[in-house]
Coordinates of C-alpha atoms in Angstrom, one line a residue:
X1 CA 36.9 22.1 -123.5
X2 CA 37.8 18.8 -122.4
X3 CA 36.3 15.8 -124.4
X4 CA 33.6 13.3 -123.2
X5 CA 34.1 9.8 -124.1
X6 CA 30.7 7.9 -124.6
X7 CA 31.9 4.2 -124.3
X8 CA 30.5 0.6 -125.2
X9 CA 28.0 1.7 -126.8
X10 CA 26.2 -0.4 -130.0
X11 CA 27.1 2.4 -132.7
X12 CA 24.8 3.5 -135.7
X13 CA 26.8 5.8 -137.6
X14 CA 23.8 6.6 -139.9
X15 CA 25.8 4.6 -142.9
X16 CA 26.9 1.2 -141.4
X17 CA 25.7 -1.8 -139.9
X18 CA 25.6 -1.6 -135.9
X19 CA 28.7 -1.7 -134.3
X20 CA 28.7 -2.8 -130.7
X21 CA 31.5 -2.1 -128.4
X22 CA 32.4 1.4 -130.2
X23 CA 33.9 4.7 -128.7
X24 CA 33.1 7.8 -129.8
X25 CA 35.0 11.1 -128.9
X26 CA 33.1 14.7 -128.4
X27 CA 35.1 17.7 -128.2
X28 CA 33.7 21.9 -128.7
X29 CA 30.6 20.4 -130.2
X30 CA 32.0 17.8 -132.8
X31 CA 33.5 14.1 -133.3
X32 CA 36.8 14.1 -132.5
X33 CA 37.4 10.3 -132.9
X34 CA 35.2 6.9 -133.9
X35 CA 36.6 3.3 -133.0
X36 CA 36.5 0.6 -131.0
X37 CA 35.9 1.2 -127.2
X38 CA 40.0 0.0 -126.6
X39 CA 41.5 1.8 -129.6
X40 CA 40.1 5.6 -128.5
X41 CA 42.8 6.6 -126.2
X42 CA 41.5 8.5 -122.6
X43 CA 43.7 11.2 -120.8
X44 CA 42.9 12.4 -117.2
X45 CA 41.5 15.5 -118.4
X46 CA 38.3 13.3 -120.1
X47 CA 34.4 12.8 -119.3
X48 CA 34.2 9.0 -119.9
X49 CA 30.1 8.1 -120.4
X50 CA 29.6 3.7 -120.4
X51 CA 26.5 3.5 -122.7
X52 CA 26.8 -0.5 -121.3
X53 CA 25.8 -1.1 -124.6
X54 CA 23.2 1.3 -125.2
X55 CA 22.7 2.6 -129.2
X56 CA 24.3 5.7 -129.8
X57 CA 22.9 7.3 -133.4
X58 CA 23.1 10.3 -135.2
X59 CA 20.1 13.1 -134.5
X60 CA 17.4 12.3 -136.9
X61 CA 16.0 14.7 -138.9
X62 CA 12.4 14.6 -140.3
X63 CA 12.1 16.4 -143.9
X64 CA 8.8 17.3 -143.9
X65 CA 7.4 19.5 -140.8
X66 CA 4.7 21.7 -140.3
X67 CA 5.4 23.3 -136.4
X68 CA 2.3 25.3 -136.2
X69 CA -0.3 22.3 -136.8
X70 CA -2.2 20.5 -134.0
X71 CA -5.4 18.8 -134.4
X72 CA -5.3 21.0 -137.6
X73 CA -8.8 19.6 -139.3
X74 CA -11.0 19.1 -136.3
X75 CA -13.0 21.3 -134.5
X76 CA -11.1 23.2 -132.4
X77 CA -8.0 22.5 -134.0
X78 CA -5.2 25.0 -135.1
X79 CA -6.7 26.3 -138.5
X80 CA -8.2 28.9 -136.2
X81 CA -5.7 29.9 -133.7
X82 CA -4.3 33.4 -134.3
X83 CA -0.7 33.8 -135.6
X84 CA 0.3 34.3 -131.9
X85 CA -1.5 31.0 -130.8
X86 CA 0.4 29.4 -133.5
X87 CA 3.4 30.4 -132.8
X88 CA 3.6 28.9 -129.5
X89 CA 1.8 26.1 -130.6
X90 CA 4.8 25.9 -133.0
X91 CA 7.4 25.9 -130.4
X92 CA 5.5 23.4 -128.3
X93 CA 5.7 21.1 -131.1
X94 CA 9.5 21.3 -131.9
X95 CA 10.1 20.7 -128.3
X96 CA 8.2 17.5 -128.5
X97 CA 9.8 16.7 -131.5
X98 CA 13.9 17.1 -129.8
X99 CA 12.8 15.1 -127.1
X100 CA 11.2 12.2 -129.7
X101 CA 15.0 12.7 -130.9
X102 CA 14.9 14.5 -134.1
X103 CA 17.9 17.5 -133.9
X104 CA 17.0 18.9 -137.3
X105 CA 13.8 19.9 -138.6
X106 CA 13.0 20.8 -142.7
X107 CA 9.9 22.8 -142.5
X108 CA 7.2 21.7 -145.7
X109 CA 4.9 25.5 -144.8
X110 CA 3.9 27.3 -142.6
X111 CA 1.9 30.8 -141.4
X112 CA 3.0 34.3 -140.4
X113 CA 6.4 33.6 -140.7
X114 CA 6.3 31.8 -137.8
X115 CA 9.2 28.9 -139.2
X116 CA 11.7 31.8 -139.7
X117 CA 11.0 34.1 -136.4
X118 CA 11.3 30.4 -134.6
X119 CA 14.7 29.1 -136.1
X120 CA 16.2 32.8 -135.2
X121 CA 14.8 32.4 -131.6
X122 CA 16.8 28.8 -131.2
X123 CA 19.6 30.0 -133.5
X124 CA 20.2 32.8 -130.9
X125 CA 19.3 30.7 -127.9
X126 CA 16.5 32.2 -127.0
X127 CA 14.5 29.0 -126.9
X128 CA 15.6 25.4 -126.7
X129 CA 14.5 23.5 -130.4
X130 CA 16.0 21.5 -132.8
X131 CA 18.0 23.2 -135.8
X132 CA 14.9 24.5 -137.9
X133 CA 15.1 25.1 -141.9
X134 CA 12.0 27.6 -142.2
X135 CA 9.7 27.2 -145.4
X136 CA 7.3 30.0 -146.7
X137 CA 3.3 29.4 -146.3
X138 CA 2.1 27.6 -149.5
X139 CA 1.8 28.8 -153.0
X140 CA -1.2 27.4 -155.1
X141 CA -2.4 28.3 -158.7
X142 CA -5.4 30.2 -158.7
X143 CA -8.2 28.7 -160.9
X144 CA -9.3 31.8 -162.6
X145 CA -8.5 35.4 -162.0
X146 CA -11.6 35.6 -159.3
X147 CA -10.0 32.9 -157.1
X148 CA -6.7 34.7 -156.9
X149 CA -5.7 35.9 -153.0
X150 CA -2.8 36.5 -150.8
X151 CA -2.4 36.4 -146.6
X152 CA -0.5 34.8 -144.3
X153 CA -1.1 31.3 -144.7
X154 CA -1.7 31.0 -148.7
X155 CA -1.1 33.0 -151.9
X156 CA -3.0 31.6 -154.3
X157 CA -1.9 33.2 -157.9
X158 CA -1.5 33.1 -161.7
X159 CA 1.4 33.3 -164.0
X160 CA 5.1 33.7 -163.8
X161 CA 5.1 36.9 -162.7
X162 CA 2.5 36.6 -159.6
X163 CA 4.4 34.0 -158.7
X164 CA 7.3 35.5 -158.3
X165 CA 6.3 38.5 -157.2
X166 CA 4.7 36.6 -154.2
X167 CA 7.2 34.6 -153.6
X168 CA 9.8 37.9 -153.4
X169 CA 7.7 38.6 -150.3
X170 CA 8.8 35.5 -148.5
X171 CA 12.5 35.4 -149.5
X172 CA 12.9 38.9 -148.4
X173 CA 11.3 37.9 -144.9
X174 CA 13.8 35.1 -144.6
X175 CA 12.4 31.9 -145.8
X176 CA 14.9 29.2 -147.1
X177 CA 12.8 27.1 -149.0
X178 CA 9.4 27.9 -150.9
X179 CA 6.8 25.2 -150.9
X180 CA 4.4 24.9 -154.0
X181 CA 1.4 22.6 -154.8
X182 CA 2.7 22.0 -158.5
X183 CA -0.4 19.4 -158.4
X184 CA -3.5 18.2 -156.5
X185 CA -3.7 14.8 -155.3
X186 CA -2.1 13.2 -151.4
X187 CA -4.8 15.2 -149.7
X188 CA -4.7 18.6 -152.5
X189 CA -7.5 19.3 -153.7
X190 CA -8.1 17.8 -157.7
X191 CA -7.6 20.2 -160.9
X192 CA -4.3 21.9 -159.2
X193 CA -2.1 22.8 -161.9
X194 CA 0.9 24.7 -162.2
X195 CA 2.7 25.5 -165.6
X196 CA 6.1 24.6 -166.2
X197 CA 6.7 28.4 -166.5
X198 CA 5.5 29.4 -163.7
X199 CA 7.9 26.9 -161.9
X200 CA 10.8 27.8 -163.3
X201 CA 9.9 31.5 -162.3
X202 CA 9.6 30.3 -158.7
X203 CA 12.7 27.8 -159.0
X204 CA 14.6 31.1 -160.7
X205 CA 14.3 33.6 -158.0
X206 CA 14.4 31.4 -154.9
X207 CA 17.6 30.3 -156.4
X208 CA 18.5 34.3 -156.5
X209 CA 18.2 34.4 -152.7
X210 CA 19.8 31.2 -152.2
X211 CA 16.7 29.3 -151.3
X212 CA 15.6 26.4 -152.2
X213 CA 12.2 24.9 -153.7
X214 CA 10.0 21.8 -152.6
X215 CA 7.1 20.8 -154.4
X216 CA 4.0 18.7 -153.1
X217 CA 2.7 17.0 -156.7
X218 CA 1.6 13.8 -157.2
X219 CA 0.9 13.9 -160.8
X220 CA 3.5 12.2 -163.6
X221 CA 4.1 15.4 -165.7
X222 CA 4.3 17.9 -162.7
X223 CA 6.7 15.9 -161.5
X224 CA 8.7 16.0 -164.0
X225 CA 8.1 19.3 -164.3
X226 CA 9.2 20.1 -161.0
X227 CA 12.4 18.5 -161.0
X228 CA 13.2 19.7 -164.8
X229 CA 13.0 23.0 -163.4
X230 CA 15.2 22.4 -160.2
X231 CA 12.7 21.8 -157.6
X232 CA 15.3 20.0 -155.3
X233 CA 12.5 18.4 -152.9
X234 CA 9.2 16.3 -154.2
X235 CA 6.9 15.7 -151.7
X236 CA 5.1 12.5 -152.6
X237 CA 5.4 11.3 -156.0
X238 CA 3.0 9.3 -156.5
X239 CA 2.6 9.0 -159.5
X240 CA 6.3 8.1 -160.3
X241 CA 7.8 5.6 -162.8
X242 CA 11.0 4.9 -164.2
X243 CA 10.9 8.2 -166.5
X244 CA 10.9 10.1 -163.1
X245 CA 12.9 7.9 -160.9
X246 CA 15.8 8.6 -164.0
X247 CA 15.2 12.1 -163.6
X248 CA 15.4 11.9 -159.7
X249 CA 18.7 10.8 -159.7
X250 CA 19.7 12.8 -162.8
X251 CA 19.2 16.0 -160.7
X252 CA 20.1 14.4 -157.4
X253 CA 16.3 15.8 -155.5
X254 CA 15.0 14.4 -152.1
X255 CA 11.8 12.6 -152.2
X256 CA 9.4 12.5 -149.5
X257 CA 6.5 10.1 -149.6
X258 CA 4.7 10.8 -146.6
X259 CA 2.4 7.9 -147.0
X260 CA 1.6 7.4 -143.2
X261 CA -0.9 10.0 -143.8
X262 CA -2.9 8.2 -146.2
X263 CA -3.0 4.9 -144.1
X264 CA -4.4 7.0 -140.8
X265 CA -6.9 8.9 -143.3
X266 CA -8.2 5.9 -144.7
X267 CA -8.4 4.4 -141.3
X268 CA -9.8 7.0 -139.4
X269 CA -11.8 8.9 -142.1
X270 CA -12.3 12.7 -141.9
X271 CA -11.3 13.8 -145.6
X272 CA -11.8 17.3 -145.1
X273 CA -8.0 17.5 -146.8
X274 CA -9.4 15.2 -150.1
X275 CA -7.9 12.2 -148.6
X276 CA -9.3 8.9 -150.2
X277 CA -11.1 6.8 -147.8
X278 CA -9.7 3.5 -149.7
X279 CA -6.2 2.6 -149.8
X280 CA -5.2 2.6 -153.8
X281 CA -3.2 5.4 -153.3
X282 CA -1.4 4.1 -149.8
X283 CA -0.6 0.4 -151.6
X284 CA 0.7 2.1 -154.7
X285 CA 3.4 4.3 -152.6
X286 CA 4.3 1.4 -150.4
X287 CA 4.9 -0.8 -153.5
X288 CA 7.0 2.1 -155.1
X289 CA 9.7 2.4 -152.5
X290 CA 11.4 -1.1 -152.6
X291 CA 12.2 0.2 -156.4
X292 CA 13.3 3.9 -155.5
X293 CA 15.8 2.6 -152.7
X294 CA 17.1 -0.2 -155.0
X295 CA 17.4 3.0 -157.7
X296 CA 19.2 4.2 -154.9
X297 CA 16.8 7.8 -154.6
X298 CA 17.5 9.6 -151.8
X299 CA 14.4 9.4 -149.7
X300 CA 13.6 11.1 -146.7
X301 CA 10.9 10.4 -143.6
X302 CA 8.5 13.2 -142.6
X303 CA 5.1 13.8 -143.0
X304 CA 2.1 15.9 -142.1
X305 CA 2.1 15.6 -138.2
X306 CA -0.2 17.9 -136.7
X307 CA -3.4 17.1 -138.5
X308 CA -5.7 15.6 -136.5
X309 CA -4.9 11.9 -138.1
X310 CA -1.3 11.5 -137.5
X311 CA -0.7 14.1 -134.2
X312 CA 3.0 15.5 -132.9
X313 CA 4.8 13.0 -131.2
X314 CA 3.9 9.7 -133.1
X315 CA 6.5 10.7 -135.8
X316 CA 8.6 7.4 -135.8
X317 CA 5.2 5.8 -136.4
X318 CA 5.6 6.6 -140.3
X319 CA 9.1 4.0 -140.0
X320 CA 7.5 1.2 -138.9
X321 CA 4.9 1.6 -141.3
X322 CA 7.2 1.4 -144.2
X323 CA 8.7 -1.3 -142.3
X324 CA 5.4 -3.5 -141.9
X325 CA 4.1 -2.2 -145.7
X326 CA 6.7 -1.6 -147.9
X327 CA 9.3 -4.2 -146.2
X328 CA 12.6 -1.3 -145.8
X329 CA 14.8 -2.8 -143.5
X330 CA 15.3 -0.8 -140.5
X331 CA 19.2 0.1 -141.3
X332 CA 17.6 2.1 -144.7
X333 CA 14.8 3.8 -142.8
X334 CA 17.7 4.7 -140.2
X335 CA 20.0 6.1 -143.2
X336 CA 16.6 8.4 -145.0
X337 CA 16.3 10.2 -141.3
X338 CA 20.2 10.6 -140.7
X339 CA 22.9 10.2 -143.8
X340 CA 19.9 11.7 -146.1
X341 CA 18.0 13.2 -143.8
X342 CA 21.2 15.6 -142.7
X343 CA 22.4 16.3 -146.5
X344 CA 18.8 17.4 -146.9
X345 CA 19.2 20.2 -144.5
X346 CA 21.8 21.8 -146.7
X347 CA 24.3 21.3 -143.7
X348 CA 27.3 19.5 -144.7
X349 CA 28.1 18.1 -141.6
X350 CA 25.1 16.5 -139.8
X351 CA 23.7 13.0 -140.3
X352 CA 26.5 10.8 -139.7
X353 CA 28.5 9.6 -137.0
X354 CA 32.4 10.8 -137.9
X355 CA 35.4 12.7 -137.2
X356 CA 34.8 16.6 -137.7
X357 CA 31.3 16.1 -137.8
X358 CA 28.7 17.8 -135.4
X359 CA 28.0 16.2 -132.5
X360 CA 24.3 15.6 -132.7
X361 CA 23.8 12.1 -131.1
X362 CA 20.9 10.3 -129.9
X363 CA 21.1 7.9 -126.9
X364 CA 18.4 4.9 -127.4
X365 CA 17.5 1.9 -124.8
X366 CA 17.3 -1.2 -127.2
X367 CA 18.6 -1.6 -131.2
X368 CA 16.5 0.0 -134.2
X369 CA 18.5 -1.6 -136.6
X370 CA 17.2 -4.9 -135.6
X371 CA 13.4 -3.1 -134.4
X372 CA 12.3 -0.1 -136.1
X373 CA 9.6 0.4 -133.6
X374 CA 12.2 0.9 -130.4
X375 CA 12.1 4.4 -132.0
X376 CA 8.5 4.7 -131.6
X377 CA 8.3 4.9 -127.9
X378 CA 9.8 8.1 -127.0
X379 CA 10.4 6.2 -123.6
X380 CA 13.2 4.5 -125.5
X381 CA 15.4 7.8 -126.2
X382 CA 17.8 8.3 -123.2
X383 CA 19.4 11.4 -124.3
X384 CA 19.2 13.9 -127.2
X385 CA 22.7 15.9 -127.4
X386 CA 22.8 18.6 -129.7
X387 CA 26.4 20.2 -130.6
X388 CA 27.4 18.5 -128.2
X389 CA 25.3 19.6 -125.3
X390 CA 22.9 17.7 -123.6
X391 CA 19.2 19.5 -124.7
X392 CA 16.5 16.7 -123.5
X393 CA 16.9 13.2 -121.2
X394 CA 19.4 11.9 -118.9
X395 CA 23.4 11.2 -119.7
X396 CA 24.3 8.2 -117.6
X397 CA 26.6 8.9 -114.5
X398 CA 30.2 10.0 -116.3
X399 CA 33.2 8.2 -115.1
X400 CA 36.8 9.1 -114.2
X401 CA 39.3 8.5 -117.2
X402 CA 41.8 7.1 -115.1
X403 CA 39.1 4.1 -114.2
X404 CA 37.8 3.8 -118.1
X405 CA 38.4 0.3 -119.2

C-alpha cells in the first residue's frame, strides 16, 4: 500500500513536548517514519496530507468504561433496559466515544456479556468501534450467606472458592479482565469487604486464563491487599499513602482515580450510588495526584460515564478538571490517556507516536498541550484514524508528492 504523509503538523507523540513542523509517515496500518516535515523523504507513489499546523496525537484511550450505561441512575435510565437494549445502547456509546477520539477502550464491567460479544463484532468488522478490552459484570462479597446471588449484571458471593467458581464463568465466556469491589467507598456501598484470600483466588485463576484483574477499593488495607495479590488495575485509591504508592510502583499497577464523578455528584446531587454530597473525598484525590505523578505512578483517565451525572460524550471533561483541581499540566494528562493509557491495554504497540507503531492518530484543531480543554469540544477533533484508516471526521484534501514542500 502506498504511504500517506501527514505534513506540518504540531506533533504530540504521547511522550514529548509538542513539536511543530513534524512529518509523520503511515504505511499498512503503522508509522513508517517520525521527523521533521523536510527530513521525511516523498516518492511519487505517496498521499501527502498538509495538517498547516494542525495537532496530530496518538488515539487516546480511556481506562475505565462502562459501554452499556446511559442515564444509568435516573428514571428511565439504562438499569432497566433489557440485555438487548443494552447492547445497542453499548454500541451507540463506543461510537460516540471514536468520534470524541478515543481508539481504545478498557472496559471497568459490564452486563450479559455484552463488552466481549461487542469487541468480536469490531474485531471482525462487523461494526465500526474503537479497539475494546471487555471486562466481566462486577463481583461483590456477599454480606452473609442470605445476600449471596448470581445473574447477569452481579455475582455477589463468599469465600475463595465462590469466587472463583463465579468468576470461571466469565473467563470461559471470554472476558479479559475481572472487575471486583475489594471495598466500599467512591459511590460502593459502606461495609464492602473482601478477604485477601478471596482475592488471590480471583487474581489466581484469571491469571490461568490469561486475564487480568481490576479492583474498585478505596480503603488503605484493600488496597494493598489488591495489589499484594496482583490486581494490576486500582480503580480509585483513595485512600492511598506512601505505604501504597511504594507498593504501586513495586508491582508496576495502573491507577485510575475517576474523581470527576465525585465533583458532578456533589454538584448535582442524586446519591442513589452512595456518593457524598460534600466534597472531602473529591479534595483529597485532587490533592493526591500531584504526589503520585511526581512518584512517577502510572495513572490513567476514565471514569464512570453513563450515569446520569457525568453522560457519554463529556469524557475529556474529567482532564480539565484535573487540570483546574489538581494543577497536571496538560502534556501529563496527554501521556495518562496515550503512552499509559496504550500500555494499559496490554497492546504493546499503541499509545505513542513512533516507527513500527500502530497507526492510531488523532487530528485536533488547536494545541492541548498548551489547553487541555481544546479536547473537550468534540468539534475540535478533525479526524480519528484507526490502523491507519480513516473511521470518524474529515482528512484534509491530500496532495500530490511531487508538489509536497
Amino acid at each position: 500500500m502506498p504511504r500517506v504523509l501527514y505534513t506540518n503538523a504540531n506533533l504530540l507523540d504521547g511522550e514529548h513536548a509538542a513539536q511543530p513542523g513534524a512529518c509523520v509517515a503511515v504505511q499498512n496500518g503503522r508509522i513508517a517514519a517520525v521527523g521533521a516535515s523536510d527530513s521525511v523523504a516523498s516518492n511519487p507513489a505517496d498521499e501527502v496530507i498538509d495538517l498547516q499546523g494542525s495537532t496530530l496525537m496518538p488515539g487516546r484511550v480511556m481506562g475505565h468504561y462502562h459501554a452499556a450505561y446511559r442515564g444509568y441512575g435516573e428514571e428511565g435510565g439504562s438499569q432497566t433496559a433489557t440485555g438487548v437494549e443494552q447492547a445497542f445502547l453499548a454500541l451507540g456509546n463506543v461510537q460516540i466515544a471514536l468520534k470524541c477520539g478515543y481508539t481504545s477502550l478498557i472496559s471497568a464491567g459490564t452486563h450479559f456479556n455484552i463488552d466481549v460479544e461487542l469487541a468480536e463484532a469490531i474485531d471482525a468488522g462487523e461494526v465500526v468501534g474503537p479497539r475494546l478490552v471487555s471486562c466481566s459484570r462486577n463481583y461483590m462479597p456477599a454480606m452473609d450467606a442470605a445476600s449471596v446471588m448470581e445473574d447477569e449484571e452481579l455475582c455477589m458471593t463468599q469465600g475463595p472458592d465462590g469466587f472463583r467458581k463465579g468468576v470461571l464463568f466469565d473467563l470461559e465466556r471470554g472476558a479479559k479482565i475481572i472487575k471486583i469491589f475489594a471495598s466500599g467507598g467512591h459511590g460502593a456501598p459502606e461495609g464492602l469487604c473482601m478477604s485477601a484470600e478471596e482475592i488471590q483466588a480471583v487474581v489466581g485463576v484469571a491469571r490461568e486464563h490469561g486475564a487480568r484483574v481490576r479492583a474498585h477499593v478505596a480503603g488503605k488495607q484493600q488496597i494493598l491487599d489488591c495489589v499484594r495479590s496482583g490486581v494490576s488495575i486500582i480503580d480509585h485509591g483513595d485512600e492511598t499513602d506512601d505505604e501504597c504508592i511504594e507498593a504501586y510502583l513495586e508491582h508496576d499497577v495502573f491507577v485510575l482515580p475517576s474523581a470527576y464523578v465525585l465533583l458532578k455528584a456533589a454538584e448535582l446531587g442524586g446519591n442513589m450510588f452512595g456518593f457524598h454530597s460534600d466534597l472531602k473525598d473529591f479534595h483529597n484525590i485532587c490533592g493526591l495526584l500531584p504526589k503520585l505523578v511526581d512518584a512517577g505512578v502510572k495513572l490513567v483517565p476514565g471514569d464512570d460515564f453513563g450515569i446520569w451525572q457525568i453522560p457519554h460524550g463529556d469524557y475529556a471533561q474529567e482532564l480539565v478538571c484535573y487540570a483546574e483541581h489538581a494543577n497536571i499540566a496538560p502534556l501529563e494528562l496527554i501521556k495518562w490517556s496515550t503512552l499509559y493509557g496504550g500500555e494499559m491495554t496490554g497492546f504493546s504497540d499503541l499509545g505513542t507516536i513512533a516507527p513500527g507503531k500502530v497507526a492510531d492518530l488523532l487530528i485536533v484543531n488547536g494545541d492541548p498541550s498548551s489547553d487541555i480543554g481544546v479536547l473537550a469540544r468534540p468539534e475540535n477533533v478533525q479526524a480519528v484514524i484507526k490502523g491507519g484508516e480513516l473511521v470518524s471526521g474529515a482528512l484534509p484534501e491530500g496532495l500530490a508528492a511531487a508538489s509536497a514542500g
